[in-house]
Amino acid sequence: MNCDQKNGPMSVSTENTEKSSIPTLEAFLTNVPPGRRQIVSIQTEQSGDGAGSRWYNLKTADIRLHCDNPDCGGERNFRNIGKVRLSFQEAVREDKFIVFACNNCQTSYKTFALEITRPSDMSSNAEVIKYGEDPAFGPPLPKSLSKMAGGQLEILRKGRRCESQGLGIAAFAYYRRVVEELKNSILDELIRVSTTLKADNALIAELEAAKGERRFTQAIEGIKHGLPQAILISGHNPLTLLHNALSEGLHAGTDEECLEIATSIREVLSELVERMAQAIKDDVSLNKAVGKLLKIKQAKQ
């Protein structure tokens, strides 16, 4: 696993570094994607092998992660369930697995593969490389988006994996492919929502006409009427937001800039699908409530 041995360990001296700028190991695990190297603050305690032992146990606090278990279905506290021993030899590199389990259901696990290098001055900081993690880094795809993706689900997942690994150009390409392939599915759902919410007939006609366009960006340009308020994201038309992002193209900038755009595409697309599903759900619930009240009134009469 030691993929960078030939370059030697990176210096982890923090003499001129503000203490507050060094993240904890827990923050590194939850916030940094795989393939990154960073100096972090770690906590250790002497092992039970005796006062003269050159081994120390790594101490970790609970971390917040998404739990896929149906009984949880959201963020929960995860605790370290294994013992990770570190040597206090000078500048030694050690490959370690750290396993966390959900405190709530105790059936979901998160495994991190790390390389940890302690400094020669035995300070509380270490150089850590995150080789990988399972399940993958980042929040899961919403169920409603995964359902709509259909035959494009694997492409969507590949885009999410590229995004989590910081591969911006690849993530952008995958997400653009997904949006283009799902164009008519998105428009059909928007037509259903607009019809349910009794939107302007002109809007519905424009959405129908947009299905005849080959490209997503061309389709959106023909939609002039505003979408129902329930679909707007922070007051903005999500179709316009997606159009602007996809119009940039892969030539727009660096890999980092493409990564920012790719992340925005995923977040806006996910929110759009969630809002469409919620709008239909809210309308059904409201109609049921109205129906019950009408029955009560009729019974009294």
Short mmCIF file of N, CA and C in Angstrom, two decimals, residues 65-185:
data_model
loop_
_atom_site.label_atom_id
_atom_site.label_comp_id
_atom_site.label_asym_id
_atom_site.label_seq_id
_atom_site.Cartn_x
_atom_site.Cartn_y
_atom_site.Cartn_z
N LEU A 65 -21.21 10.20 10.40
CA LEU A 65 -21.25 9.65 9.04
C LEU A 65 -22.68 9.27 8.69
N HIS A 66 -22.94 9.12 7.39
CA HIS A 66 -24.25 8.65 6.95
C HIS A 66 -24.33 7.14 7.15
N CYS A 67 -25.45 6.68 7.72
CA CYS A 67 -25.68 5.25 7.92
C CYS A 67 -26.76 4.79 6.95
N ASP A 68 -26.44 3.76 6.14
CA ASP A 68 -27.37 3.26 5.14
C ASP A 68 -28.43 2.32 5.70
N ASN A 69 -28.27 1.89 6.93
CA ASN A 69 -29.24 0.97 7.51
C ASN A 69 -30.63 1.63 7.53
N PRO A 70 -31.67 0.91 7.07
CA PRO A 70 -33.02 1.50 7.04
C PRO A 70 -33.48 2.00 8.40
N ASP A 71 -32.99 1.40 9.47
CA ASP A 71 -33.38 1.86 10.81
C ASP A 71 -32.75 3.21 11.16
N CYS A 72 -31.71 3.58 10.44
CA CYS A 72 -31.04 4.86 10.67
C CYS A 72 -31.39 5.83 9.54
N GLY A 73 -30.88 5.55 8.34
CA GLY A 73 -31.22 6.35 7.17
C GLY A 73 -30.82 7.80 7.26
N GLY A 74 -29.69 8.08 7.88
CA GLY A 74 -29.22 9.47 8.00
C GLY A 74 -27.91 9.51 8.75
N GLU A 75 -27.52 10.70 9.18
CA GLU A 75 -26.26 10.84 9.90
C GLU A 75 -26.37 10.29 11.32
N ARG A 76 -25.36 9.55 11.71
CA ARG A 76 -25.28 8.97 13.05
C ARG A 76 -23.84 9.04 13.55
N ASN A 77 -23.66 8.87 14.85
CA ASN A 77 -22.32 8.79 15.42
C ASN A 77 -21.73 7.40 15.17
N PHE A 78 -20.49 7.36 14.71
CA PHE A 78 -19.75 6.11 14.53
C PHE A 78 -18.57 6.11 15.48
N ARG A 79 -18.30 4.94 16.09
CA ARG A 79 -17.17 4.84 17.03
C ARG A 79 -16.15 3.83 16.52
N ASN A 80 -14.91 4.07 16.90
CA ASN A 80 -13.82 3.17 16.53
C ASN A 80 -13.97 1.87 17.31
N ILE A 81 -14.01 0.74 16.59
CA ILE A 81 -14.23 -0.55 17.27
C ILE A 81 -12.97 -1.42 17.29
N GLY A 82 -11.87 -0.90 16.80
CA GLY A 82 -10.64 -1.69 16.79
C GLY A 82 -9.53 -0.98 17.54
N LYS A 83 -8.44 -1.70 17.78
CA LYS A 83 -7.27 -1.12 18.43
C LYS A 83 -6.19 -0.93 17.38
N VAL A 84 -5.74 0.31 17.22
CA VAL A 84 -4.69 0.64 16.25
C VAL A 84 -3.43 1.01 17.02
N ARG A 85 -2.38 0.21 16.83
CA ARG A 85 -1.12 0.46 17.54
C ARG A 85 -0.15 1.20 16.63
N LEU A 86 0.52 2.19 17.20
CA LEU A 86 1.51 2.97 16.48
C LEU A 86 2.87 2.85 17.16
N SER A 87 3.90 2.71 16.37
CA SER A 87 5.26 2.68 16.91
C SER A 87 5.76 4.09 17.11
N PHE A 88 6.60 4.29 18.11
CA PHE A 88 7.20 5.60 18.31
C PHE A 88 8.63 5.65 17.80
N GLN A 89 8.94 4.77 16.85
CA GLN A 89 10.23 4.89 16.19
C GLN A 89 10.23 6.17 15.35
N GLU A 90 11.40 6.75 15.17
CA GLU A 90 11.48 8.03 14.49
C GLU A 90 11.07 7.91 13.02
N ALA A 91 10.11 8.76 12.62
CA ALA A 91 9.68 8.92 11.24
C ALA A 91 9.33 7.60 10.56
N VAL A 92 8.80 6.65 11.29
CA VAL A 92 8.44 5.37 10.68
C VAL A 92 7.07 5.48 10.01
N ARG A 93 6.93 4.86 8.83
CA ARG A 93 5.66 4.84 8.11
C ARG A 93 4.93 3.56 8.45
N GLU A 94 3.63 3.69 8.73
CA GLU A 94 2.84 2.52 9.08
C GLU A 94 1.51 2.55 8.34
N ASP A 95 1.17 1.43 7.71
CA ASP A 95 -0.12 1.28 7.04
C ASP A 95 -1.13 0.71 8.04
N LYS A 96 -2.25 1.40 8.18
CA LYS A 96 -3.23 1.01 9.19
C LYS A 96 -4.65 1.05 8.62
N PHE A 97 -5.49 0.15 9.13
CA PHE A 97 -6.93 0.20 8.88
C PHE A 97 -7.61 0.64 10.16
N ILE A 98 -8.53 1.59 10.03
CA ILE A 98 -9.34 2.03 11.17
C ILE A 98 -10.80 1.73 10.83
N VAL A 99 -11.48 1.00 11.70
CA VAL A 99 -12.86 0.59 11.45
C VAL A 99 -13.79 1.24 12.47
N PHE A 100 -14.84 1.88 11.96
CA PHE A 100 -15.85 2.51 12.80
C PHE A 100 -17.18 1.79 12.61
N ALA A 101 -17.99 1.73 13.67
CA ALA A 101 -19.32 1.12 13.61
C ALA A 101 -20.36 2.14 14.07
N CYS A 102 -21.55 2.06 13.48
CA CYS A 102 -22.64 2.96 13.85
C CYS A 102 -23.07 2.70 15.29
N ASN A 103 -23.12 3.74 16.09
CA ASN A 103 -23.54 3.60 17.48
C ASN A 103 -25.01 3.23 17.62
N ASN A 104 -25.81 3.56 16.59
CA ASN A 104 -27.25 3.34 16.69
C ASN A 104 -27.63 1.91 16.35
N CYS A 105 -27.37 1.49 15.09
CA CYS A 105 -27.77 0.14 14.66
C CYS A 105 -26.70 -0.90 14.92
N GLN A 106 -25.44 -0.47 15.01
CA GLN A 106 -24.30 -1.35 15.27
C GLN A 106 -24.14 -2.43 14.21
N THR A 107 -24.66 -2.17 13.01
CA THR A 107 -24.50 -3.12 11.90
C THR A 107 -23.85 -2.48 10.68
N SER A 108 -23.71 -1.16 10.68
CA SER A 108 -23.06 -0.46 9.57
C SER A 108 -21.64 -0.10 9.96
N TYR A 109 -20.74 -0.28 9.00
CA TYR A 109 -19.32 -0.07 9.29
C TYR A 109 -18.70 0.87 8.26
N LYS A 110 -17.65 1.55 8.68
CA LYS A 110 -16.87 2.41 7.80
C LYS A 110 -15.39 2.08 8.04
N THR A 111 -14.68 1.76 6.96
CA THR A 111 -13.27 1.37 7.07
C THR A 111 -12.40 2.38 6.32
N PHE A 112 -11.37 2.86 6.98
CA PHE A 112 -10.41 3.78 6.38
C PHE A 112 -9.06 3.09 6.26
N ALA A 113 -8.41 3.23 5.12
CA ALA A 113 -7.05 2.71 4.90
C ALA A 113 -6.11 3.91 4.88
N LEU A 114 -5.17 3.94 5.82
CA LEU A 114 -4.30 5.10 6.01
C LEU A 114 -2.83 4.71 6.05
N GLU A 115 -2.00 5.68 5.73
CA GLU A 115 -0.58 5.60 6.06
C GLU A 115 -0.30 6.70 7.07
N ILE A 116 0.29 6.34 8.20
CA ILE A 116 0.55 7.30 9.27
C ILE A 116 2.04 7.35 9.52
N THR A 117 2.60 8.57 9.52
CA THR A 117 4.02 8.79 9.79
C THR A 117 4.16 9.71 10.97
N ARG A 118 4.72 9.19 12.04
CA ARG A 118 4.97 10.03 13.22
C ARG A 118 6.26 10.80 13.04
N PRO A 119 6.33 12.05 13.51
CA PRO A 119 7.56 12.85 13.38
C PRO A 119 8.64 12.39 14.34
N SER A 120 9.87 12.78 14.03
CA SER A 120 10.99 12.37 14.89
C SER A 120 10.96 13.07 16.23
N ASP A 121 10.27 14.23 16.32
CA ASP A 121 10.23 14.93 17.62
C ASP A 121 9.11 14.43 18.52
N MET A 122 8.37 13.38 18.05
CA MET A 122 7.32 12.75 18.85
C MET A 122 6.23 13.73 19.29
N SER A 123 5.96 14.73 18.44
CA SER A 123 4.89 15.67 18.77
C SER A 123 3.54 15.00 18.57
N SER A 124 2.47 15.74 18.84
CA SER A 124 1.13 15.16 18.72
C SER A 124 0.59 15.25 17.30
N ASN A 125 1.43 15.64 16.35
CA ASN A 125 1.02 15.72 14.96
C ASN A 125 1.63 14.59 14.16
N ALA A 126 0.96 14.24 13.06
CA ALA A 126 1.46 13.19 12.18
C ALA A 126 1.07 13.49 10.75
N GLU A 127 1.85 12.94 9.82
CA GLU A 127 1.50 13.03 8.41
C GLU A 127 0.63 11.81 8.07
N VAL A 128 -0.55 12.07 7.51
CA VAL A 128 -1.48 10.98 7.22
C VAL A 128 -1.87 11.03 5.74
N ILE A 129 -1.84 9.89 5.09
CA ILE A 129 -2.32 9.74 3.72
C ILE A 129 -3.55 8.84 3.76
N LYS A 130 -4.64 9.30 3.16
CA LYS A 130 -5.83 8.46 3.09
C LYS A 130 -5.79 7.69 1.76
N TYR A 131 -5.51 6.39 1.85
CA TYR A 131 -5.49 5.56 0.64
C TYR A 131 -6.90 5.36 0.08
N GLY A 132 -7.85 5.13 0.99
CA GLY A 132 -9.21 4.87 0.53
C GLY A 132 -10.14 4.67 1.70
N GLU A 133 -11.42 4.45 1.40
CA GLU A 133 -12.42 4.21 2.43
C GLU A 133 -13.59 3.44 1.84
N ASP A 134 -14.25 2.69 2.68
CA ASP A 134 -15.40 1.89 2.26
C ASP A 134 -16.45 1.91 3.36
N PRO A 135 -17.71 2.34 3.05
CA PRO A 135 -18.23 2.84 1.78
C PRO A 135 -17.51 4.11 1.30
N ALA A 136 -17.78 4.47 0.05
CA ALA A 136 -17.07 5.57 -0.60
C ALA A 136 -17.28 6.89 0.12
N PHE A 137 -16.32 7.80 -0.08
CA PHE A 137 -16.35 9.12 0.52
C PHE A 137 -17.55 9.92 0.04
N GLY A 138 -18.08 10.74 0.91
CA GLY A 138 -19.15 11.68 0.53
C GLY A 138 -20.54 11.15 0.81
N PRO A 139 -21.52 12.06 0.76
CA PRO A 139 -22.91 11.66 1.02
C PRO A 139 -23.43 10.74 -0.07
N PRO A 140 -24.36 9.85 0.26
CA PRO A 140 -24.92 8.94 -0.75
C PRO A 140 -25.83 9.67 -1.72
N LEU A 141 -26.07 9.05 -2.85
CA LEU A 141 -27.00 9.62 -3.82
C LEU A 141 -28.43 9.48 -3.28
N PRO A 142 -29.26 10.50 -3.43
CA PRO A 142 -30.66 10.40 -2.97
C PRO A 142 -31.37 9.25 -3.67
N LYS A 143 -32.26 8.57 -2.96
CA LYS A 143 -32.98 7.44 -3.53
C LYS A 143 -33.82 7.85 -4.73
N SER A 144 -34.42 9.03 -4.65
CA SER A 144 -35.27 9.48 -5.76
C SER A 144 -34.45 9.71 -7.03
N LEU A 145 -33.22 10.22 -6.88
CA LEU A 145 -32.36 10.43 -8.05
C LEU A 145 -31.88 9.09 -8.60
N SER A 146 -31.52 8.18 -7.72
CA SER A 146 -31.08 6.85 -8.17
C SER A 146 -32.20 6.15 -8.93
N LYS A 147 -33.44 6.33 -8.45
CA LYS A 147 -34.59 5.70 -9.12
C LYS A 147 -34.80 6.30 -10.50
N MET A 148 -34.74 7.63 -10.60
CA MET A 148 -34.93 8.28 -11.89
C MET A 148 -33.81 7.93 -12.86
N ALA A 149 -32.60 7.72 -12.36
CA ALA A 149 -31.45 7.44 -13.23
C ALA A 149 -31.67 6.20 -14.07
N GLY A 150 -32.35 5.19 -13.51
CA GLY A 150 -32.65 3.99 -14.29
C GLY A 150 -31.40 3.36 -14.89
N GLY A 151 -31.37 3.29 -16.21
CA GLY A 151 -30.23 2.69 -16.90
C GLY A 151 -28.97 3.51 -16.82
N GLN A 152 -29.06 4.74 -16.35
CA GLN A 152 -27.89 5.61 -16.20
C GLN A 152 -27.32 5.58 -14.78
N LEU A 153 -27.85 4.69 -13.94
CA LEU A 153 -27.43 4.69 -12.55
C LEU A 153 -25.94 4.41 -12.39
N GLU A 154 -25.41 3.47 -13.16
CA GLU A 154 -23.99 3.15 -13.02
C GLU A 154 -23.11 4.32 -13.48
N ILE A 155 -23.56 5.03 -14.52
CA ILE A 155 -22.82 6.23 -14.96
C ILE A 155 -22.87 7.29 -13.86
N LEU A 156 -24.03 7.44 -13.23
CA LEU A 156 -24.17 8.38 -12.13
C LEU A 156 -23.24 8.02 -10.98
N ARG A 157 -23.17 6.74 -10.66
CA ARG A 157 -22.29 6.29 -9.58
C ARG A 157 -20.82 6.52 -9.92
N LYS A 158 -20.46 6.30 -11.18
CA LYS A 158 -19.08 6.55 -11.59
C LYS A 158 -18.74 8.03 -11.44
N GLY A 159 -19.69 8.89 -11.80
CA GLY A 159 -19.47 10.31 -11.61
C GLY A 159 -19.29 10.66 -10.15
N ARG A 160 -20.08 10.03 -9.27
CA ARG A 160 -19.97 10.29 -7.83
C ARG A 160 -18.61 9.81 -7.31
N ARG A 161 -18.13 8.66 -7.81
CA ARG A 161 -16.82 8.16 -7.37
C ARG A 161 -15.70 9.09 -7.83
N CYS A 162 -15.80 9.57 -9.07
CA CYS A 162 -14.78 10.50 -9.57
C CYS A 162 -14.80 11.80 -8.76
N GLU A 163 -16.00 12.27 -8.45
CA GLU A 163 -16.11 13.49 -7.64
C GLU A 163 -15.47 13.30 -6.28
N SER A 164 -15.72 12.16 -5.65
CA SER A 164 -15.18 11.90 -4.31
C SER A 164 -13.67 11.79 -4.32
N GLN A 165 -13.08 11.44 -5.47
CA GLN A 165 -11.64 11.31 -5.59
C GLN A 165 -10.98 12.57 -6.13
N GLY A 166 -11.77 13.62 -6.31
CA GLY A 166 -11.22 14.89 -6.77
C GLY A 166 -10.93 14.94 -8.26
N LEU A 167 -11.52 14.03 -9.05
CA LEU A 167 -11.29 14.00 -10.50
C LEU A 167 -12.38 14.82 -11.18
N GLY A 168 -12.15 16.13 -11.24
CA GLY A 168 -13.20 17.05 -11.68
C GLY A 168 -13.63 16.90 -13.12
N ILE A 169 -12.67 16.76 -14.03
CA ILE A 169 -13.02 16.65 -15.45
C ILE A 169 -13.83 15.38 -15.70
N ALA A 170 -13.40 14.28 -15.10
CA ALA A 170 -14.13 13.02 -15.28
C ALA A 170 -15.52 13.10 -14.67
N ALA A 171 -15.64 13.67 -13.47
CA ALA A 171 -16.94 13.80 -12.81
C ALA A 171 -17.89 14.65 -13.64
N PHE A 172 -17.37 15.76 -14.19
CA PHE A 172 -18.19 16.64 -15.03
C PHE A 172 -18.71 15.88 -16.25
N ALA A 173 -17.83 15.11 -16.89
CA ALA A 173 -18.21 14.37 -18.10
C ALA A 173 -19.31 13.35 -17.78
N TYR A 174 -19.16 12.64 -16.68
CA TYR A 174 -20.17 11.64 -16.30
C TYR A 174 -21.50 12.31 -15.99
N TYR A 175 -21.46 13.38 -15.21
CA TYR A 175 -22.71 14.05 -14.82
C TYR A 175 -23.40 14.67 -16.03
N ARG A 176 -22.63 15.23 -16.95
CA ARG A 176 -23.24 15.80 -18.16
C ARG A 176 -23.93 14.70 -18.97
N ARG A 177 -23.29 13.56 -19.05
CA ARG A 177 -23.90 12.42 -19.76
C ARG A 177 -25.22 12.03 -19.09
N VAL A 178 -25.26 11.99 -17.78
CA VAL A 178 -26.47 11.61 -17.06
C VAL A 178 -27.59 12.61 -17.33
N VAL A 179 -27.29 13.90 -17.23
CA VAL A 179 -28.32 14.92 -17.45
C VAL A 179 -28.85 14.85 -18.87
N GLU A 180 -27.96 14.68 -19.84
CA GLU A 180 -28.40 14.60 -21.24
C GLU A 180 -29.32 13.39 -21.45
N GLU A 181 -28.95 12.25 -20.88
CA GLU A 181 -29.72 11.02 -21.08
C GLU A 181 -31.05 11.06 -20.32
N LEU A 182 -31.10 11.81 -19.23
CA LEU A 182 -32.32 11.89 -18.42
C LEU A 182 -33.19 13.09 -18.79
N LYS A 183 -32.83 13.79 -19.86
CA LYS A 183 -33.55 15.01 -20.23
C LYS A 183 -35.06 14.79 -20.28
N ASN A 184 -35.50 13.82 -21.02
CA ASN A 184 -36.94 13.61 -21.17
C ASN A 184 -37.60 13.12 -19.89
N SER A 185 -36.87 12.32 -19.10
CA SER A 185 -37.41 11.87 -17.81
C SER A 185 -37.64 13.05 -16.87
#
